[in-house]
Amino acid sequence: MAIDPYSHTPVYVQLADLIRARIESGELAPGASVGSEMALSQEHGIGRDAVRMAIALLRSEGLVTTSRPMGTRVRETPQRRRVEIPPGGSVIARMPSGRERRSLQLDEGVPVLEVHGPDGDVEVLAADEVELTRPA
Amino acid sequence: MAIDPYSHTPVYVQLADLIRARIESGELAPGASVGSEMALSQEHGIGRDAVRMAIALLRSEGLVTTSRPMGTRVRETPQRRRVEIPPGGSVIARMPSGRERRSLQLDEGVPVLEVHGPDGDVEVLAADEVELTRPA
DNA sequence: AACAATTTGTCCGTATGTATT
DNA sequence: CAATACATACGGACAAATTGT
């Protein structure tokens, strides 16, 4: 299970796949460190750039967060609370713009929900905190 | 309207903001090229790293896609079709895993919707193609 | 089919700043 | 205060992929 520099899939995608698998299997639990850039670079025999792009990719998927100087850790995802879609309303999911993300203080890789009420009112919610429901 | 290397906001964020504004204003229409890394680097007098980080950010927001050797272009977002949430069902929005993204042929920065029916059936949809609705 | 041009992917080196331990 | 590790930023260089000719 090593990284193949001759593969057609970019090295940074391979590394991201590798780490993602470790997270999804539970081998890397929430809060666990995925290792420093230097360590990952040396362990896998790849360059800094590739490591940074792999981590950026995982960040953009909301799987990890990185801080200084603790490095990159598996993100702890919040519990989802139930939100009922209003009758006659609609919802779209999308990525927040830069300004939105900063003003809502969202981690990278967290989509938002635009909840439209029947009267034209709009609410923007962090998508990873919400489970949309419709009663039977 | 130039990039200020002395600003507190990072150069790459400034460039991303700049390009994002051009996309949102329609100056850069879907399908249009945002320019090669080299070109952007020279035009704005910044390093290629900064350009790459800016573009990676926009990719993670689902605003652009990049390929070789065509460079980075404004993403064409599909029309949203209406999908009704089943009575007694629920929906969560999240980022797709790498495998999911590839199998669904999703661009970076596109969330998915997990639509759960009342009988435990699950459907995964590209979030940017869908508008969830609940009848009044 | 073969080739050239373009552009990103990836590597390396260096440097400074900043936040946390 | 020192050490650590990342964030940001610049530079150069070659490899690889895909387009178009």
Coordinates of C-alpha atoms (C1' of nucleotides) in Angstrom, one line a residue:
Chain A
M1 CA 0.0 0.0 0.0
A2 CA 2.6 2.5 -1.0
I3 CA 2.5 5.6 -3.2
D4 CA 3.4 5.0 -6.8
P5 CA 5.0 8.0 -8.4
Y6 CA 4.5 6.5 -11.9
S7 CA 0.8 6.1 -11.5
H8 CA -1.6 8.2 -13.5
T9 CA -3.3 9.5 -10.4
P10 CA -1.4 12.4 -8.9
V11 CA 0.8 11.6 -5.9
Y12 CA -1.1 14.1 -3.7
V13 CA -4.4 12.3 -4.6
Q14 CA -2.9 9.0 -3.7
L15 CA -1.7 10.3 -0.3
A16 CA -5.1 11.8 0.3
D17 CA -6.8 8.5 -0.5
L18 CA -4.5 6.7 1.8
I19 CA -5.1 9.0 4.8
R20 CA -8.8 9.2 4.0
A21 CA -9.0 5.4 4.1
R22 CA -7.3 5.4 7.5
I23 CA -9.8 7.9 8.8
E24 CA -12.8 6.1 7.4
S25 CA -11.7 2.8 8.8
G26 CA -11.3 4.3 12.2
E27 CA -7.6 3.7 12.3
L28 CA -7.2 7.5 12.7
A29 CA -9.9 8.5 15.2
P30 CA -11.3 12.0 15.6
G31 CA -8.7 14.2 17.2
A32 CA -5.8 12.0 16.1
S33 CA -2.8 13.5 14.3
V34 CA -2.2 12.5 10.8
G35 CA 1.5 13.4 11.2
S36 CA 3.5 16.5 10.3
E37 CA 4.2 17.5 6.8
M38 CA 7.9 16.6 7.2
A39 CA 7.0 13.2 8.6
L40 CA 4.6 12.4 5.8
S41 CA 7.0 13.7 3.2
Q42 CA 9.7 11.4 4.4
E43 CA 7.6 8.4 5.2
H44 CA 6.2 8.3 1.7
G45 CA 9.1 9.6 -0.1
I46 CA 7.3 12.4 -1.7
G47 CA 7.8 16.2 -1.8
R48 CA 6.4 18.9 0.5
D49 CA 4.2 20.2 -2.2
A50 CA 2.4 16.9 -2.6
V51 CA 1.9 16.5 1.1
R52 CA 0.5 20.0 1.4
M53 CA -1.9 19.5 -1.5
A54 CA -3.1 16.2 -0.1
I55 CA -3.8 17.8 3.3
A56 CA -5.5 20.7 1.6
L57 CA -7.7 18.3 -0.3
L58 CA -8.7 16.5 2.9
R59 CA -9.4 19.8 4.6
S60 CA -11.6 20.8 1.7
E61 CA -13.5 17.6 2.3
G62 CA -14.0 18.5 5.9
L63 CA -12.1 15.5 7.2
V64 CA -9.2 17.2 8.9
T65 CA -8.3 20.6 10.4
T66 CA -4.9 21.9 10.8
S67 CA -3.6 24.4 13.4
R68 CA -0.2 25.6 14.5
P69 CA 1.9 24.0 15.8
M70 CA -0.1 20.9 16.4
G71 CA -0.4 20.0 12.8
T72 CA -3.2 18.3 11.1
R73 CA -5.8 16.3 13.1
V74 CA -8.9 14.3 12.2
R75 CA -11.8 16.6 12.5
E76 CA -14.4 15.9 15.2
T77 CA -17.8 16.3 13.4
P78 CA -20.5 17.8 15.5
Q79 CA -23.7 16.0 16.3
R80 CA -26.5 16.8 13.8
R81 CA -29.6 18.4 15.1
R82 CA -32.8 17.8 13.3
V83 CA -34.3 20.6 11.3
E84 CA -37.7 20.3 9.7
I85 CA -38.1 21.7 6.2
P86 CA -41.0 24.1 6.3
P87 CA -44.1 23.1 4.3
G88 CA -43.9 24.8 0.9
G89 CA -40.2 25.5 1.5
S90 CA -37.1 24.3 -0.3
V91 CA -33.4 23.7 0.4
I92 CA -30.3 23.8 -1.6
A93 CA -26.8 22.7 -0.5
R94 CA -23.7 24.4 -1.7
M95 CA -20.2 25.5 -0.6
P96 CA -20.0 28.8 1.1
S97 CA -18.2 31.7 -0.4
G98 CA -15.0 32.9 1.3
R99 CA -16.8 35.7 3.0
E100 CA -19.6 33.5 4.2
R101 CA -17.2 30.9 5.5
R102 CA -15.4 33.5 7.5
S103 CA -18.5 35.2 8.9
L104 CA -20.1 31.9 9.9
Q105 CA -16.7 30.7 11.2
L106 CA -17.0 27.4 9.3
D107 CA -14.2 25.0 8.9
E108 CA -13.0 24.4 5.3
G109 CA -15.0 21.6 3.6
V110 CA -18.2 22.3 5.3
P111 CA -21.2 22.9 3.0
V112 CA -24.1 25.2 3.8
L113 CA -27.8 24.8 3.5
E114 CA -29.9 27.5 2.1
V115 CA -33.3 27.0 3.6
H116 CA -36.0 28.9 1.8
G117 CA -39.3 29.4 3.6
P118 CA -42.6 29.7 1.8
D119 CA -42.6 33.4 2.3
G120 CA -39.3 34.1 0.7
D121 CA -37.3 34.1 3.9
V122 CA -33.9 32.5 3.7
E123 CA -31.7 31.0 6.4
V124 CA -28.2 29.7 6.0
L125 CA -27.0 26.9 8.1
A126 CA -23.8 24.9 8.5
A127 CA -24.7 21.7 6.8
D128 CA -22.7 19.4 9.0
E129 CA -24.8 20.4 12.1
V130 CA -28.1 19.6 10.5
E131 CA -30.2 16.6 9.4
L132 CA -33.2 17.8 7.4
T133 CA -36.4 16.0 8.1
R134 CA -39.9 15.8 6.8
P135 CA -42.6 14.4 9.0
A136 CA -44.6 11.5 7.7
Chain B
M1 CA -7.7 47.0 -7.3
A2 CA -4.3 45.4 -7.0
I3 CA -2.9 42.8 -4.7
D4 CA -1.2 44.3 -1.6
P5 CA 1.7 42.1 -0.4
Y6 CA 1.8 44.1 2.8
S7 CA -1.8 43.4 3.7
H8 CA -2.6 41.2 6.6
T9 CA -4.8 39.0 4.5
P10 CA -2.6 36.5 2.6
V11 CA -1.8 37.2 -1.0
Y12 CA -3.4 34.0 -2.1
V13 CA -6.7 34.9 -0.4
Q14 CA -6.6 38.3 -2.0
L15 CA -6.2 36.7 -5.4
A16 CA -9.0 34.2 -4.7
D17 CA -11.3 37.0 -3.6
L18 CA -10.4 38.9 -6.8
I19 CA -11.1 36.0 -9.1
R20 CA -14.2 35.0 -7.2
A21 CA -15.6 38.5 -7.6
R22 CA -15.0 38.3 -11.3
I23 CA -16.9 35.1 -11.5
E24 CA -19.8 36.2 -9.4
S25 CA -20.1 39.4 -11.4
G26 CA -20.2 37.5 -14.6
E27 CA -17.1 39.0 -16.0
L28 CA -15.7 35.5 -16.1
A29 CA -18.5 33.4 -17.5
P30 CA -18.9 29.6 -17.1
G31 CA -16.3 27.9 -19.3
A32 CA -14.0 30.9 -19.4
S33 CA -10.4 30.4 -18.6
V34 CA -9.1 32.3 -15.5
G35 CA -5.6 32.2 -17.0
S36 CA -2.6 29.9 -16.5
E37 CA -0.6 29.9 -13.3
M38 CA 2.3 31.6 -15.0
A39 CA 0.1 34.3 -16.4
L40 CA -1.6 35.0 -13.1
S41 CA 1.7 35.0 -11.4
Q42 CA 3.2 37.6 -13.7
E43 CA 0.1 39.7 -14.0
H44 CA -0.2 40.2 -10.3
G45 CA 3.5 40.1 -9.5
I46 CA 3.1 37.2 -7.1
G47 CA 4.7 33.7 -6.9
R48 CA 3.3 30.6 -8.4
D49 CA 2.7 29.1 -5.0
A50 CA 0.3 31.9 -4.1
V51 CA -1.5 31.4 -7.5
R52 CA -1.8 27.7 -6.9
M53 CA -3.2 28.1 -3.4
A54 CA -5.7 30.6 -4.6
I55 CA -6.9 28.3 -7.3
A56 CA -7.0 25.3 -5.0
L57 CA -9.3 27.4 -2.7
L58 CA -11.6 28.3 -5.6
R59 CA -11.7 24.6 -6.6
S60 CA -12.7 23.6 -3.1
E61 CA -15.5 26.1 -3.4
G62 CA -16.7 24.4 -6.5
L63 CA -16.2 27.6 -8.6
V64 CA -13.5 26.3 -11.0
T65 CA -12.1 23.1 -12.4
T66 CA -8.6 22.6 -13.6
S67 CA -7.1 20.2 -16.1
R68 CA -4.0 19.8 -18.1
P69 CA -3.2 21.5 -20.4
M70 CA -6.3 23.6 -20.6
G71 CA -5.7 25.2 -17.2
T72 CA -8.4 26.5 -14.9
R73 CA -11.8 27.4 -16.1
V74 CA -15.0 28.6 -14.5
R75 CA -17.2 25.7 -13.7
E76 CA -20.5 25.3 -15.5
T77 CA -23.0 24.6 -12.8
P78 CA -25.9 22.4 -13.9
Q79 CA -29.5 23.5 -13.6
R80 CA -31.0 22.2 -10.3
R81 CA -33.9 19.8 -10.7
R82 CA -36.5 19.6 -8.0
V83 CA -36.4 16.6 -5.7
E84 CA -39.1 16.1 -3.2
I85 CA -38.1 14.8 0.3
P86 CA -40.1 11.7 0.9
P87 CA -42.6 11.9 3.8
G88 CA -41.0 10.4 6.9
G89 CA -37.6 10.8 5.2
S90 CA -34.5 12.8 6.0
V91 CA -31.5 14.3 4.2
I92 CA -28.0 15.2 5.2
A93 CA -25.5 17.1 3.1
R94 CA -21.8 16.3 3.3
M95 CA -18.7 16.2 1.2
P96 CA -18.2 13.0 -0.8
S97 CA -15.4 10.7 -0.1
G98 CA -12.7 10.4 -2.8
R99 CA -14.2 7.2 -4.2
E100 CA -17.7 8.7 -4.2
R101 CA -16.5 11.8 -6.0
R102 CA -14.8 9.8 -8.7
S103 CA -17.6 7.3 -9.2
L104 CA -20.2 10.0 -9.4
Q105 CA -17.7 12.1 -11.5
L106 CA -18.1 15.1 -9.3
D107 CA -15.9 18.1 -9.4
E108 CA -14.0 19.2 -6.3
G109 CA -16.1 21.4 -4.1
V110 CA -19.4 19.7 -4.8
P111 CA -21.3 18.3 -1.8
V112 CA -23.6 15.4 -1.9
L113 CA -27.0 14.8 -0.5
E114 CA -27.8 11.6 1.3
V115 CA -31.5 11.1 1.0
H116 CA -33.0 8.6 3.4
G117 CA -36.4 7.2 2.7
P118 CA -38.7 6.1 5.5
D119 CA -37.9 2.4 4.7
G120 CA -34.2 2.8 5.3
D121 CA -33.4 3.2 1.6
V122 CA -30.6 5.6 0.8
E123 CA -29.8 7.6 -2.3
V124 CA -26.8 9.8 -2.9
L125 CA -27.1 12.7 -5.2
A126 CA -24.9 15.5 -6.4
A127 CA -26.0 18.4 -4.3
D128 CA -25.5 21.0 -7.1
E129 CA -28.0 19.3 -9.3
V130 CA -30.8 19.3 -6.8
E131 CA -33.2 21.6 -5.1
L132 CA -35.0 19.9 -2.2
T133 CA -38.6 20.7 -1.9
R134 CA -41.4 19.9 0.5
P135 CA -44.9 20.5 -0.7
A136 CA -47.2 22.8 1.3
Chain C
dA1 C1' 0.7 8.5 -36.4
dA2 C1' 3.9 11.7 -34.8
dC3 C1' 4.9 15.9 -32.9
dA4 C1' 5.0 20.4 -30.6
dA5 C1' 3.0 23.6 -27.4
dT6 C1' 0.8 24.5 -23.3
dT7 C1' -0.2 23.8 -18.5
dT8 C1' -0.3 21.6 -14.5
dG9 C1' 2.2 18.2 -11.3
dT10 C1' 6.0 17.6 -8.5
dC11 C1' 10.3 18.2 -6.8
dC12 C1' 13.8 21.2 -4.4
dG13 C1' 15.8 25.3 -2.0
dT14 C1' 15.3 29.5 0.8
dA15 C1' 13.2 32.8 3.9
dT16 C1' 10.2 35.1 7.3
dG17 C1' 6.2 35.2 10.3
dT18 C1' 3.2 33.3 13.9
dA19 C1' 1.0 30.4 17.2
dT20 C1' 1.5 26.8 20.6
dT21 C1' 3.9 24.0 23.7
Chain D
dC1 C1' 12.3 32.2 26.5
dA2 C1' 13.2 28.4 23.3
dA3 C1' 11.7 24.9 20.3
dT4 C1' 8.5 23.3 17.1
dA5 C1' 5.5 23.1 13.1
dC6 C1' 2.8 25.2 10.1
dA7 C1' 1.5 29.5 6.9
dT8 C1' 3.0 32.3 3.6
dA9 C1' 5.9 33.5 -0.2
dC10 C1' 9.5 33.7 -3.4
dG11 C1' 12.6 31.2 -6.8
dG12 C1' 14.0 27.5 -10.2
dA13 C1' 13.7 23.0 -12.6
dC14 C1' 12.0 18.9 -14.9
dA15 C1' 8.2 15.4 -15.8
dA16 C1' 3.8 14.2 -17.5
dA17 C1' -0.7 14.8 -19.6
dT18 C1' -3.6 16.5 -23.1
dT19 C1' -4.7 19.3 -26.7
dG20 C1' -4.3 20.6 -31.4
dT21 C1' -1.6 20.4 -35.6

